[in-house]
Amino acid sequence: MTLIAVMMMMTLFAVALMAVAPSVQYEVQREKELEAVRRGEEIADAIRQYVVHYNGAKLPESIDDLLEGLPQGTKKRMILRPSAATDPLSEDGKWRLIKADPKVISAFAKRVQSFNNGLLPNNPTQLLDRYSIQLLVNLNTGTEDETDIVDEDFDVTTENQPFIGVASQSRSKSIIAYYGIERHSNWIFTPLFRGSGTTLMNTTKQQQQNLVPGVR
């Protein structure tokens, strides 16, 4: 009888674990996505500082350029935490470098514009304008639906390329939404379009009650 009672308890315990597992997995994934956004935002700000320091003359060519910091007298000023250099959503932990290509950036810019009620925030510094002028021309072409198309053949470049932003290598659909985008690979973290008072992150419709503020 004791053995039967123990087996029944173990069965009930196993059933309870099976019921809880999806919820736990959901929360773990959600936290990973939130952390990815936090780190991506840190990189975006580090790129901004890098561009300002060099007066808009050049872009970083690798994450290491940001990790090394910027010259400040005889020392260096750190602009990026080592932990932010790792993408928690990519298998190898490396961020995909996004070059200043109007075709790539304009799709993201259109989603930012749509998310902000048709208004695209200005760049935080005029030194960044040179990297966004051409894409503003492209912004009036195409439809919003086209920005939802997933490019399964995007290039995965993680170093040795001037970049204006980063994105995850993960092609998975996300739990949270970044600028209304619900796919990891389409989240572009860039210093462009950083108007003041702009909400950067919202949750999916199922999670509106758990709204999480954007992280800068």
mmCIF file of C-alpha atoms in Angstrom:
data_model
loop_
_atom_site.group_PDB
_atom_site.id
_atom_site.type_symbol
_atom_site.label_atom_id
_atom_site.label_comp_id
_atom_site.label_asym_id
_atom_site.label_seq_id
_atom_site.Cartn_x
_atom_site.Cartn_y
_atom_site.Cartn_z
ATOM 1 C CA MET A 1 0.000 0.000 0.000
ATOM 2 C CA THR A 2 2.851 2.338 0.825
ATOM 3 C CA LEU A 3 4.479 1.618 -2.521
ATOM 4 C CA ILE A 4 1.233 2.305 -4.339
ATOM 5 C CA ALA A 5 0.798 5.582 -2.443
ATOM 6 C CA VAL A 6 4.339 6.660 -3.337
ATOM 7 C CA MET A 7 3.777 5.789 -7.005
ATOM 8 C CA MET A 8 0.549 7.788 -7.041
ATOM 9 C CA MET A 9 2.313 10.780 -5.508
ATOM 10 C CA MET A 10 5.096 10.516 -8.066
ATOM 11 C CA THR A 11 2.524 10.352 -10.861
ATOM 12 C CA LEU A 12 0.733 13.439 -9.574
ATOM 13 C CA PHE A 13 4.056 15.223 -9.206
ATOM 14 C CA ALA A 14 5.011 14.366 -12.785
ATOM 15 C CA VAL A 15 1.657 15.612 -14.093
ATOM 16 C CA ALA A 16 2.083 18.854 -12.155
ATOM 17 C CA LEU A 17 5.549 19.358 -13.640
ATOM 18 C CA MET A 18 4.218 18.783 -17.139
ATOM 19 C CA ALA A 19 1.535 21.392 -16.532
ATOM 20 C CA VAL A 20 4.006 23.963 -15.218
ATOM 21 C CA ALA A 21 6.797 23.325 -17.745
ATOM 22 C CA PRO A 22 5.307 25.366 -20.646
ATOM 23 C CA SER A 23 4.795 28.365 -18.370
ATOM 24 C CA VAL A 24 8.343 28.155 -17.037
ATOM 25 C CA GLN A 25 9.753 27.811 -20.549
ATOM 26 C CA TYR A 26 7.703 30.808 -21.676
ATOM 27 C CA GLU A 27 9.042 32.994 -18.865
ATOM 28 C CA VAL A 28 12.635 31.888 -19.443
ATOM 29 C CA GLN A 29 12.385 32.738 -23.138
ATOM 30 C CA ARG A 30 10.732 36.064 -22.377
ATOM 31 C CA GLU A 31 13.533 37.013 -19.987
ATOM 32 C CA LYS A 32 16.147 36.085 -22.596
ATOM 33 C CA GLU A 33 14.433 38.359 -25.109
ATOM 34 C CA LEU A 34 14.248 41.229 -22.644
ATOM 35 C CA GLU A 35 17.944 40.804 -21.898
ATOM 36 C CA ALA A 36 18.712 40.766 -25.631
ATOM 37 C CA VAL A 37 16.901 44.097 -26.007
ATOM 38 C CA ARG A 38 18.775 45.605 -23.054
ATOM 39 C CA ARG A 39 22.123 44.537 -24.481
ATOM 40 C CA GLY A 40 21.176 45.632 -27.983
ATOM 41 C CA GLU A 41 20.230 49.064 -26.670
ATOM 42 C CA GLU A 42 23.592 49.319 -24.930
ATOM 43 C CA ILE A 43 25.370 48.558 -28.200
ATOM 44 C CA ALA A 44 23.256 51.139 -30.027
ATOM 45 C CA ASP A 45 24.319 53.805 -27.555
ATOM 46 C CA ALA A 46 27.953 52.684 -27.771
ATOM 47 C CA ILE A 47 27.799 53.104 -31.564
ATOM 48 C CA ARG A 48 26.418 56.616 -31.067
ATOM 49 C CA GLN A 49 29.299 57.518 -28.770
ATOM 50 C CA TYR A 50 31.792 56.042 -31.231
ATOM 51 C CA VAL A 51 30.381 58.062 -34.153
ATOM 52 C CA VAL A 52 30.338 61.273 -32.120
ATOM 53 C CA HIS A 53 33.905 60.752 -30.932
ATOM 54 C CA TYR A 54 35.160 60.397 -34.496
ATOM 55 C CA ASN A 55 32.973 63.288 -35.684
ATOM 56 C CA GLY A 56 30.977 61.003 -37.984
ATOM 57 C CA ALA A 57 34.060 60.103 -40.027
ATOM 58 C CA LYS A 58 33.861 56.364 -39.431
ATOM 59 C CA LEU A 59 31.836 53.517 -37.987
ATOM 60 C CA PRO A 60 33.034 50.672 -35.774
ATOM 61 C CA GLU A 61 34.022 47.534 -37.703
ATOM 62 C CA SER A 62 33.631 44.988 -34.935
ATOM 63 C CA ILE A 63 32.197 44.653 -31.450
ATOM 64 C CA ASP A 64 35.785 44.701 -30.216
ATOM 65 C CA ASP A 65 36.085 48.299 -31.437
ATOM 66 C CA LEU A 66 33.347 49.199 -28.967
ATOM 67 C CA LEU A 67 34.737 47.048 -26.158
ATOM 68 C CA GLU A 68 38.160 48.712 -26.451
ATOM 69 C CA GLY A 69 36.631 52.065 -25.566
ATOM 70 C CA LEU A 70 37.506 55.549 -26.790
ATOM 71 C CA PRO A 71 40.734 57.503 -26.264
ATOM 72 C CA GLN A 72 40.479 60.015 -23.450
ATOM 73 C CA GLY A 73 43.794 61.616 -22.682
ATOM 74 C CA THR A 74 46.268 58.908 -21.749
ATOM 75 C CA LYS A 75 43.479 56.460 -20.904
ATOM 76 C CA LYS A 76 40.405 54.997 -22.564
ATOM 77 C CA ARG A 77 36.770 55.617 -21.736
ATOM 78 C CA MET A 78 34.745 52.428 -21.754
ATOM 79 C CA ILE A 79 31.480 52.639 -23.696
ATOM 80 C CA LEU A 80 30.262 49.028 -23.654
ATOM 81 C CA ARG A 81 30.051 46.383 -20.946
ATOM 82 C CA PRO A 82 31.581 43.001 -21.902
ATOM 83 C CA SER A 83 28.310 41.211 -21.128
ATOM 84 C CA ALA A 84 26.479 43.295 -23.768
ATOM 85 C CA ALA A 85 28.802 41.952 -26.448
ATOM 86 C CA THR A 86 27.070 38.561 -26.231
ATOM 87 C CA ASP A 87 23.709 37.968 -27.898
ATOM 88 C CA PRO A 88 21.669 35.689 -25.590
ATOM 89 C CA LEU A 89 19.466 34.582 -28.506
ATOM 90 C CA SER A 90 22.176 33.438 -30.935
ATOM 91 C CA GLU A 91 23.667 29.962 -30.651
ATOM 92 C CA ASP A 92 27.255 31.217 -30.825
ATOM 93 C CA GLY A 93 26.497 34.398 -28.857
ATOM 94 C CA LYS A 94 27.657 36.669 -31.674
ATOM 95 C CA TRP A 95 25.686 39.675 -32.864
ATOM 96 C CA ARG A 96 25.016 40.123 -36.570
ATOM 97 C CA LEU A 97 26.524 43.414 -37.766
ATOM 98 C CA ILE A 98 24.143 45.629 -39.738
ATOM 99 C CA LYS A 99 25.842 47.830 -42.302
ATOM 100 C CA ALA A 100 24.501 51.261 -43.248
ATOM 101 C CA ASP A 101 22.539 49.873 -46.191
ATOM 102 C CA PRO A 102 19.302 51.790 -46.976
ATOM 103 C CA LYS A 103 17.621 48.595 -48.164
ATOM 104 C CA VAL A 104 18.227 46.908 -44.813
ATOM 105 C CA ILE A 105 17.613 49.868 -42.522
ATOM 106 C CA SER A 106 14.573 51.314 -44.330
ATOM 107 C CA ALA A 107 12.370 48.296 -43.552
ATOM 108 C CA PHE A 108 13.115 48.720 -39.855
ATOM 109 C CA ALA A 109 12.687 52.498 -40.088
ATOM 110 C CA LYS A 110 9.235 52.014 -41.591
ATOM 111 C CA ARG A 111 8.203 49.880 -38.622
ATOM 112 C CA VAL A 112 9.533 52.526 -36.229
ATOM 113 C CA GLN A 113 7.540 55.151 -38.110
ATOM 114 C CA SER A 114 4.381 53.052 -37.992
ATOM 115 C CA PHE A 115 4.890 52.296 -34.298
ATOM 116 C CA ASN A 116 5.167 56.033 -33.576
ATOM 117 C CA ASN A 117 1.913 56.951 -35.298
ATOM 118 C CA GLY A 118 3.508 57.854 -38.609
ATOM 119 C CA LEU A 119 6.317 59.957 -37.139
ATOM 120 C CA LEU A 120 9.950 58.929 -37.466
ATOM 121 C CA PRO A 121 12.076 60.302 -34.590
ATOM 122 C CA ASN A 122 15.085 62.413 -35.493
ATOM 123 C CA ASN A 123 18.614 61.145 -35.015
ATOM 124 C CA PRO A 124 20.143 62.066 -31.628
ATOM 125 C CA THR A 125 23.014 63.837 -33.406
ATOM 126 C CA GLN A 126 23.394 65.326 -36.887
ATOM 127 C CA LEU A 127 26.560 63.264 -37.279
ATOM 128 C CA LEU A 128 24.286 60.276 -37.903
ATOM 129 C CA ASP A 129 22.242 61.963 -40.619
ATOM 130 C CA ARG A 130 24.658 60.923 -43.367
ATOM 131 C CA TYR A 131 23.762 57.306 -42.669
ATOM 132 C CA SER A 132 19.992 57.841 -42.871
ATOM 133 C CA ILE A 133 19.408 60.377 -45.678
ATOM 134 C CA GLN A 134 19.105 57.785 -48.444
ATOM 135 C CA LEU A 135 16.837 55.495 -46.461
ATOM 136 C CA LEU A 136 14.423 58.387 -45.864
ATOM 137 C CA VAL A 137 13.979 58.509 -49.632
ATOM 138 C CA ASN A 138 13.173 54.789 -49.644
ATOM 139 C CA LEU A 139 10.783 55.140 -46.726
ATOM 140 C CA ASN A 140 7.957 56.365 -48.932
ATOM 141 C CA THR A 141 8.136 53.296 -51.162
ATOM 142 C CA GLY A 142 6.767 49.830 -50.500
ATOM 143 C CA THR A 143 4.068 48.830 -48.020
ATOM 144 C CA GLU A 144 4.107 48.032 -44.350
ATOM 145 C CA ASP A 145 3.319 44.395 -45.129
ATOM 146 C CA GLU A 146 6.596 44.147 -46.998
ATOM 147 C CA THR A 147 8.479 44.889 -43.784
ATOM 148 C CA ASP A 148 7.066 41.682 -42.291
ATOM 149 C CA ILE A 149 8.779 39.540 -44.919
ATOM 150 C CA VAL A 150 11.477 37.419 -43.314
ATOM 151 C CA ASP A 151 14.719 37.355 -45.261
ATOM 152 C CA GLU A 152 15.891 33.798 -44.729
ATOM 153 C CA ASP A 153 19.012 34.470 -46.794
ATOM 154 C CA PHE A 154 20.394 37.435 -44.859
ATOM 155 C CA ASP A 155 24.151 37.607 -44.541
ATOM 156 C CA VAL A 156 25.591 36.721 -41.145
ATOM 157 C CA THR A 157 28.569 39.013 -40.664
ATOM 158 C CA THR A 158 29.987 39.241 -37.155
ATOM 159 C CA GLU A 159 33.237 41.155 -37.726
ATOM 160 C CA ASN A 160 35.326 43.188 -40.166
ATOM 161 C CA GLN A 161 32.410 45.277 -41.443
ATOM 162 C CA PRO A 162 31.528 48.920 -40.695
ATOM 163 C CA PHE A 163 28.153 48.762 -38.957
ATOM 164 C CA ILE A 164 25.435 51.137 -37.829
ATOM 165 C CA GLY A 165 23.567 48.563 -35.754
ATOM 166 C CA VAL A 166 23.332 44.949 -34.651
ATOM 167 C CA ALA A 167 20.708 42.218 -34.816
ATOM 168 C CA SER A 168 20.370 38.663 -33.598
ATOM 169 C CA GLN A 169 21.180 35.666 -35.756
ATOM 170 C CA SER A 170 18.076 33.942 -34.351
ATOM 171 C CA ARG A 171 15.276 33.649 -36.912
ATOM 172 C CA SER A 172 12.681 32.597 -34.331
ATOM 173 C CA LYS A 173 9.374 34.314 -33.687
ATOM 174 C CA SER A 174 9.520 36.299 -30.464
ATOM 175 C CA ILE A 175 7.286 36.423 -27.409
ATOM 176 C CA ILE A 176 7.667 40.150 -26.867
ATOM 177 C CA ALA A 177 7.566 42.766 -29.616
ATOM 178 C CA TYR A 178 10.215 45.392 -30.329
ATOM 179 C CA TYR A 179 8.719 48.336 -32.203
ATOM 180 C CA GLY A 180 5.862 45.980 -33.015
ATOM 181 C CA ILE A 181 8.238 43.441 -34.596
ATOM 182 C CA GLU A 182 7.871 39.855 -33.436
ATOM 183 C CA ARG A 183 10.904 38.158 -34.948
ATOM 184 C CA HIS A 184 14.393 38.222 -33.428
ATOM 185 C CA SER A 185 16.314 38.655 -36.683
ATOM 186 C CA ASN A 186 14.270 41.765 -37.572
ATOM 187 C CA TRP A 187 15.106 43.607 -34.356
ATOM 188 C CA ILE A 188 17.769 46.141 -35.348
ATOM 189 C CA PHE A 189 19.492 47.955 -32.511
ATOM 190 C CA THR A 190 20.853 51.199 -33.934
ATOM 191 C CA PRO A 191 21.458 54.763 -32.714
ATOM 192 C CA LEU A 192 19.322 56.031 -35.612
ATOM 193 C CA PHE A 193 15.778 57.299 -34.926
ATOM 194 C CA ARG A 194 16.325 58.048 -31.227
ATOM 195 C CA GLY A 195 13.800 60.810 -30.637
ATOM 196 C CA SER A 196 13.078 61.805 -27.046
ATOM 197 C CA GLY A 197 9.979 60.463 -25.342
ATOM 198 C CA THR A 198 9.726 57.429 -27.622
ATOM 199 C CA THR A 199 8.578 54.066 -26.264
ATOM 200 C CA LEU A 200 10.944 51.420 -27.586
ATOM 201 C CA MET A 201 9.292 48.221 -26.512
ATOM 202 C CA ASN A 202 5.802 46.848 -26.092
ATOM 203 C CA THR A 203 4.476 43.388 -25.480
ATOM 204 C CA THR A 204 2.243 41.256 -27.664
ATOM 205 C CA LYS A 205 -1.514 41.622 -27.338
ATOM 206 C CA GLN A 206 -1.627 38.704 -24.906
ATOM 207 C CA GLN A 207 0.819 40.529 -22.603
ATOM 208 C CA GLN A 208 -0.528 44.097 -22.630
ATOM 209 C CA GLN A 209 -1.129 43.858 -18.892
ATOM 210 C CA ASN A 210 2.572 43.224 -18.335
ATOM 211 C CA LEU A 211 3.915 46.201 -20.310
ATOM 212 C CA VAL A 212 7.663 46.542 -19.946
ATOM 213 C CA PRO A 213 9.237 49.980 -20.473
ATOM 214 C CA GLY A 214 12.025 50.414 -23.024
ATOM 215 C CA VAL A 215 15.607 50.261 -21.819
ATOM 216 C CA ARG A 216 18.138 52.852 -23.027
#
